[in-house]
Short mmCIF file of C-alpha atoms in Angstrom, two decimals:
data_model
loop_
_atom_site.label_atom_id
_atom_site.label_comp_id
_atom_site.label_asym_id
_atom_site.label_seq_id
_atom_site.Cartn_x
_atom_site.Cartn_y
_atom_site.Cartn_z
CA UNK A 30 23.56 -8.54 8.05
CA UNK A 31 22.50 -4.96 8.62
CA UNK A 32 18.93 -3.71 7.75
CA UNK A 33 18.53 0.21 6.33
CA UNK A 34 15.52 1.77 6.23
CA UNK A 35 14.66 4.82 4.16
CA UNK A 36 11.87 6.79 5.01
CA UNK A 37 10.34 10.20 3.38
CA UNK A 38 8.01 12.03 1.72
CA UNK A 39 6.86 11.35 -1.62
CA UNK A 40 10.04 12.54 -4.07
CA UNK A 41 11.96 13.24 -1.36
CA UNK A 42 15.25 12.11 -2.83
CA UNK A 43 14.62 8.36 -1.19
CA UNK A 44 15.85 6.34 -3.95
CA UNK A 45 18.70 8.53 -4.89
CA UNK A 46 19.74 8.09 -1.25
CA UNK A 47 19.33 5.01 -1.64
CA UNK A 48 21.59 4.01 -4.73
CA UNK A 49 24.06 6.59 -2.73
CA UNK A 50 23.73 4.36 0.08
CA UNK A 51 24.64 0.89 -1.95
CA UNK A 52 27.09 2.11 -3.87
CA UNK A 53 29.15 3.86 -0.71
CA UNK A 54 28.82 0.26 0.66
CA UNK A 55 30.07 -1.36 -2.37
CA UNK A 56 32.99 0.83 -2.55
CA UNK A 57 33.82 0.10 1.26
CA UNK A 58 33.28 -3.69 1.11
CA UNK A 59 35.57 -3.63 -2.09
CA UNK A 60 38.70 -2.44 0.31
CA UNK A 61 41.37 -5.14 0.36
CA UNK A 62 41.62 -4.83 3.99
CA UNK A 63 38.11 -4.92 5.02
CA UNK A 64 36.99 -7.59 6.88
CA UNK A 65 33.39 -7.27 5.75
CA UNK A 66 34.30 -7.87 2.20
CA UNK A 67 32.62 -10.77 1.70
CA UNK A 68 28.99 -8.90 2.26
CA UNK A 69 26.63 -8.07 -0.83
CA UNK A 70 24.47 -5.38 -0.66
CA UNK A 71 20.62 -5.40 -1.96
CA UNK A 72 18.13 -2.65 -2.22
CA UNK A 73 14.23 -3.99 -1.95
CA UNK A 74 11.67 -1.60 -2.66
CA UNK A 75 8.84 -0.24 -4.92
CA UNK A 76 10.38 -0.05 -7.89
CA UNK A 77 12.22 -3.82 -7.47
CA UNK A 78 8.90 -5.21 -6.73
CA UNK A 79 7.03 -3.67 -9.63
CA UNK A 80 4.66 -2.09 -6.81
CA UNK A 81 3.33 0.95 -9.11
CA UNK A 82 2.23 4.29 -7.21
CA UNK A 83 -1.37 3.50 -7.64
CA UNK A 84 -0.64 0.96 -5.07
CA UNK A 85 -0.89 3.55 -2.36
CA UNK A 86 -4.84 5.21 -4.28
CA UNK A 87 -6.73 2.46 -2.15
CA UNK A 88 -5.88 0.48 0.96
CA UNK A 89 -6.45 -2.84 -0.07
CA UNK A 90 -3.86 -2.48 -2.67
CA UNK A 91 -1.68 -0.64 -0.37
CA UNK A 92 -1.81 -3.32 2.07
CA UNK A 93 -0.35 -5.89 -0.62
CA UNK A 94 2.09 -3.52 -1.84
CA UNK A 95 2.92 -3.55 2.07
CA UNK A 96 3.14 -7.53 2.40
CA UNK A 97 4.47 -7.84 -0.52
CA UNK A 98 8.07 -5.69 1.10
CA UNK A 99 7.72 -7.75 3.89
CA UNK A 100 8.26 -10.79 2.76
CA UNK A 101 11.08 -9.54 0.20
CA UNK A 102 12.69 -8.50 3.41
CA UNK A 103 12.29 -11.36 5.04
CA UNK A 104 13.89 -12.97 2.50
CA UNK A 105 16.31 -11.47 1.67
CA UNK A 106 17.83 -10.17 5.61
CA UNK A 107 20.83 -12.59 6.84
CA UNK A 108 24.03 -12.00 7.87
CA UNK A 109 25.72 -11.85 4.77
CA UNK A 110 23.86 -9.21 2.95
CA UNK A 111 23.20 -5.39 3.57
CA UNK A 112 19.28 -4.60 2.63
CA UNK A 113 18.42 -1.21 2.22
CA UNK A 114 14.75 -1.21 1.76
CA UNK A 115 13.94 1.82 -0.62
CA UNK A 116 9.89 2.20 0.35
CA UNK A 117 8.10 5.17 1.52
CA UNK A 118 7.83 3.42 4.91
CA UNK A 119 5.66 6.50 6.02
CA UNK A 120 3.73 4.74 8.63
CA UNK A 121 5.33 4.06 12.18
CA UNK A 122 3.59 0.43 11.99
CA UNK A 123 5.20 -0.62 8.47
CA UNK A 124 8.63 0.24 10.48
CA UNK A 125 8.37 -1.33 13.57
CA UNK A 126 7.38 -4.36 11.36
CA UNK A 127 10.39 -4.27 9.89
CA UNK A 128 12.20 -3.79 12.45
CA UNK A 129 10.96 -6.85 14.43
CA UNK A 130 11.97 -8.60 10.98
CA UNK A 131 15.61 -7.50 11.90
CA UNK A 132 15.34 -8.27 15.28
CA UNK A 133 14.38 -11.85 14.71
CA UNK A 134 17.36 -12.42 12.71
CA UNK A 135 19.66 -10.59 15.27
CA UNK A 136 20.93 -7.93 12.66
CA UNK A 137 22.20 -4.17 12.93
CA UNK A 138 19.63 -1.93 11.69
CA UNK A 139 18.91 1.73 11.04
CA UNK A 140 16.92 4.33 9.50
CA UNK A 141 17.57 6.97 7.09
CA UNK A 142 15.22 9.89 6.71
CA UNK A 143 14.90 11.97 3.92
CA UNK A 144 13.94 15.34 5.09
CA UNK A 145 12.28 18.05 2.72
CA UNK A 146 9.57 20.51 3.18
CA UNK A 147 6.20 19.26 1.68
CA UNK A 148 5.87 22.49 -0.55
CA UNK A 149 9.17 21.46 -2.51
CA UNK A 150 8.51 17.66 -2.40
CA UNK A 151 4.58 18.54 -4.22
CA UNK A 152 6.59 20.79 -6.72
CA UNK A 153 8.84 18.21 -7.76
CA UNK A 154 6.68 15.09 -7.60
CA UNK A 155 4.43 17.73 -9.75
CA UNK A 156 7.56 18.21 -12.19
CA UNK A 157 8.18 14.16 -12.58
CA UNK A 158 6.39 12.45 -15.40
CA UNK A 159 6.23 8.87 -12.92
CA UNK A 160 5.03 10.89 -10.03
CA UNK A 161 2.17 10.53 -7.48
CA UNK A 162 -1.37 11.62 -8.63
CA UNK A 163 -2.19 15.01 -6.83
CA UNK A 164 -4.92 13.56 -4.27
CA UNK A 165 -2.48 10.24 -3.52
CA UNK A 166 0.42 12.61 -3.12
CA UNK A 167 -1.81 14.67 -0.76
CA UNK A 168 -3.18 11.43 1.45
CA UNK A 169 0.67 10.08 1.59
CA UNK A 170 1.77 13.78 2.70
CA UNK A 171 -0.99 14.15 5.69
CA UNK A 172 -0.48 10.81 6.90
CA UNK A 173 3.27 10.63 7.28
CA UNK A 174 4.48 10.09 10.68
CA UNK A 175 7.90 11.97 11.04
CA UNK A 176 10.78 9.18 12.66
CA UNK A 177 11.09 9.64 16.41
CA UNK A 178 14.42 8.41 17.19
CA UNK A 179 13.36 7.99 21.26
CA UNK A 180 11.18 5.07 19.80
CA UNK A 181 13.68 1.90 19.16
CA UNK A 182 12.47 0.83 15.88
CA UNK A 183 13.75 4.60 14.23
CA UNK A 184 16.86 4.57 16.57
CA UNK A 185 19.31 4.99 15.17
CA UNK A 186 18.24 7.89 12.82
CA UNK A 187 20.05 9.48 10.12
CA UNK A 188 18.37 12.97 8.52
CA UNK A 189 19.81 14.27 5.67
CA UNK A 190 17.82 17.09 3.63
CA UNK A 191 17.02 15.95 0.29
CA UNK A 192 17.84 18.39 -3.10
CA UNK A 193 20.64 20.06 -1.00
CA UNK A 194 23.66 19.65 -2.81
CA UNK A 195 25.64 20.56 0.78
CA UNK A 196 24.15 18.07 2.71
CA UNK A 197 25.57 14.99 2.34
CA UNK A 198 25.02 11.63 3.75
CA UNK A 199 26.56 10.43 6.74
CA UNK A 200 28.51 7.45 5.80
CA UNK A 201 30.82 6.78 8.13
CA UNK A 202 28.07 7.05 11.26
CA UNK A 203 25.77 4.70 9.30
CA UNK A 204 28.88 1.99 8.94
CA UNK A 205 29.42 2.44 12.56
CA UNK A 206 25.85 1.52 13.08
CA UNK A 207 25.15 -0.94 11.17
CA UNK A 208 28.26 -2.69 10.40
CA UNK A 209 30.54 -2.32 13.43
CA UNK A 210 28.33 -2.75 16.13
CA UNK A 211 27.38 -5.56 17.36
CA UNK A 212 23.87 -7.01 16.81
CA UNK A 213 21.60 -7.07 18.98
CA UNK A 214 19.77 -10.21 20.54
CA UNK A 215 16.67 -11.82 18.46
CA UNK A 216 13.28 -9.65 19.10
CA UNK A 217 12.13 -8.15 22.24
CA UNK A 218 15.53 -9.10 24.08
CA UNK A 219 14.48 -8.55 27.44
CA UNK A 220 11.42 -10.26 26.79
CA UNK A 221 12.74 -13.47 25.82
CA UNK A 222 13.03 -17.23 27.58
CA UNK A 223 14.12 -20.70 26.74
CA UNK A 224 11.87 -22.10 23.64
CA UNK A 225 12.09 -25.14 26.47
CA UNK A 226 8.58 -23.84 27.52
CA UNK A 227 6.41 -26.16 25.77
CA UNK A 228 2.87 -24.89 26.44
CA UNK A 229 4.26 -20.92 24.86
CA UNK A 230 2.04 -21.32 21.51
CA UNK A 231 -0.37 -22.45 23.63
CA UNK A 232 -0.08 -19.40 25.92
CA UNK A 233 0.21 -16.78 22.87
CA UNK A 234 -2.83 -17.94 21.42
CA UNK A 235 -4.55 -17.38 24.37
CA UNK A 236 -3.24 -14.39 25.37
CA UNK A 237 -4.09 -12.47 22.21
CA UNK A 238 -6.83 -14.21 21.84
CA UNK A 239 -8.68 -12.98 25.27
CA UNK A 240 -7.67 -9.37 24.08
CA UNK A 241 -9.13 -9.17 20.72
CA UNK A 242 -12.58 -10.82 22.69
CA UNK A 243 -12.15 -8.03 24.81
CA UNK A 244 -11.70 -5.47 22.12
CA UNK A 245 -14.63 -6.75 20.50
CA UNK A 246 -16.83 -6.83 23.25
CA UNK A 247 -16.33 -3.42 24.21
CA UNK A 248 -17.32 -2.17 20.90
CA UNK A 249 -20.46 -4.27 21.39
CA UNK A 250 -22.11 -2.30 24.44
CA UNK A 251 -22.45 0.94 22.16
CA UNK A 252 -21.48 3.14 24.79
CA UNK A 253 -18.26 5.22 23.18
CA UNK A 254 -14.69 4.54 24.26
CA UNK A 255 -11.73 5.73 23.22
CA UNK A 256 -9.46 2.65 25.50
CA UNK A 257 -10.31 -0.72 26.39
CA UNK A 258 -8.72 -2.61 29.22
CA UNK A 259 -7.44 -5.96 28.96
CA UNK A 260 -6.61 -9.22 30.79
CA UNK A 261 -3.02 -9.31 32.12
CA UNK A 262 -1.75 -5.79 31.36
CA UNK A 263 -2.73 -2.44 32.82
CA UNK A 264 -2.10 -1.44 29.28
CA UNK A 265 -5.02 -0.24 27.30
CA UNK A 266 -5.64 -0.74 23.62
CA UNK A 267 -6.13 2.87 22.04
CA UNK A 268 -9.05 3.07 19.56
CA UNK A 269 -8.68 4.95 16.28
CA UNK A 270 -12.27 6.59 16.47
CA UNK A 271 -13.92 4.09 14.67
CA UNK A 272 -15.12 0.07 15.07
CA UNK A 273 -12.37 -2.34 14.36
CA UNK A 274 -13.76 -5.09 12.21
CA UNK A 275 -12.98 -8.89 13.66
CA UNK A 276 -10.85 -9.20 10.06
CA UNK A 277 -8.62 -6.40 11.23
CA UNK A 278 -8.07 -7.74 14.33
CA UNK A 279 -7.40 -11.11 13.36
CA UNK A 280 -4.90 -9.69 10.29
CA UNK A 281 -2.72 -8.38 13.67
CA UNK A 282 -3.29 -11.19 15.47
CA UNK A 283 -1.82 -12.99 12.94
CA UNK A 284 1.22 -11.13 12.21
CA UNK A 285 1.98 -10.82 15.84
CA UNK A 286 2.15 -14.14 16.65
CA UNK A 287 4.20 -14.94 13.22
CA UNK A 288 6.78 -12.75 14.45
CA UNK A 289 7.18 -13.97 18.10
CA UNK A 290 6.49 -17.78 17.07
CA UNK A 291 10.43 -18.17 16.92
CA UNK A 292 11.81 -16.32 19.81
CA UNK A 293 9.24 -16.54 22.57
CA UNK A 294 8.30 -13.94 24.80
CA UNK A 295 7.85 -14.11 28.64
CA UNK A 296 4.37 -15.25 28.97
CA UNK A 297 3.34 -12.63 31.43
CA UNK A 298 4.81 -9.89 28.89
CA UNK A 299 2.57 -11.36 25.77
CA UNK A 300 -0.23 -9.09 26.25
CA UNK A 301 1.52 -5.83 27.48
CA UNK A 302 3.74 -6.62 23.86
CA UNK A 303 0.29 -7.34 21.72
CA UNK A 304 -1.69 -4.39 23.58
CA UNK A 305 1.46 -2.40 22.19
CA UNK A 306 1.88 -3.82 18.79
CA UNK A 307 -2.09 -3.30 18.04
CA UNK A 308 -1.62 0.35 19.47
CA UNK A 309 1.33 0.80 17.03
CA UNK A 310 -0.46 -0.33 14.20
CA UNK A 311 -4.28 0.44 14.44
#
């Protein structure tokens, strides 16, 4: 059932946490009295997948290193198994992703950061024989966006600081979390309605559609802008300083109607969701 998420810097400790992680949960499950014992628990990641670190040199084969972990999570999320998904997960997109994975499944999730100043993380990844290259090492540092546990798809967050023999993980909160509580309702819960609405695919095509016109024309008129409004939502898509291509746009599209297709959405809160979804991830 429950989802963890690791997130760090390069050779910040993530897959020792990891294996930490599993075999705490192992140990726990294995109790004669525990009610959970029935659960398996499966770590997905990098080094499962055979995704190699040259993966993250070019962003084309980043971005099927990154579908490639989404659809191993997808699979491999129910009720009856604890994933802990052992990936750099640097990006705030990649984990909002999974998170909506979670979310349409109606698991327990959280997310366990691996803290460590980027100094010591370049010194060891310099030290390991499998590490990063220097300049991927330095693109994955400068990129990183540190967990913010006000947004909900790094709540709740667990920091422990990697290569410090004192700090040590905290089990018993991240049971709590993601094993006693209860989960919560599939995707966007107060966003949903009955799947009794018959014209919704309809309406989510449309709706995203309109937006990515109006993304696209507004990068037509060659006049600089930094936000485009929409129709439907006072919202306004944030540009990233450069011309989204109709590919890139579509690619989003795409994935954000995959992920709602099951568990509709209002209609009137499709495009303040999409508008917020392409601001996420552009």
């Amino acid at each position: 059932m429950p989802l963890v998420m690791m997130t760090g810097l390069p050779s910040s400790g993530k897959s020792t946490r990891a294996a930490e992680l599993k075999r705490l949960f192992e140990e726990r499950l294995a109790q004669p009295q525990n009610q959970h014992r029935t659960m398996a628990v499966q770590i997905v990641g990098d080094s499962t997948l055979g995704v190699l670190h040259s993966a993250y040199a070019t962003p084309s084969a980043e971005k099927m290193a990154r579908g490639a972990l989404l659809s191993a999570v997808e699979r491999l999320v129910s009720r009856e198994t604890i994933v802990v998904v052992d990936a750099p997960n640097y990006i705030k997109g990649l984990r909002y992703q999974l998170y909506c994975i979670g979310r349409e499944v109606s698991t327990t999730q959280c997310l366990v950061h691996c803290a460590i100043p980027v100094d010591v993380a370049r010194q060891i990844n310099q030290r390991r024989e499998d590490g990063y290259d220097a300049p991927t090492f330095e693109e994955l540092a400068m990129r990183y966006e540190e967990p913010n546990p006000a947004a909900k798809w790094d709540s709740p967050l667990f920091t422990v600081i990697q290569h410090d023999p004192d700090d040590v993980l905290p089990f018993d909160r991240i049971w709590d979390a993601v094993v006693e509580q209860r989960a919560p309702a599939p995707n966007f819960a107060t966003a949903m309605k009955p799947v009794t609405e018959t014209n919704y695919l309809f309406e989510l095509d449309r709706a995203t559609q309109e937006i990515i016109n109006a993304v696209l024309e507004a990068q037509k008129s060659g006049v600089p802008t930094f936000e485009v409004v929409v129709p439907g939502t006072a919202e306004k898509v944030k540009l990233p300083g450069r011309s989204l291509t109709l590919s890139e746009l579509r690619r989003l599209r795409m994935q954000f109607t995959k992920l709602n297709r099951q568990v509709p959405l209002k209609i009137d809160k499709i495009p303040v969701l999409f508008v917020n979804y392409l601001n996420i991830n552009l």
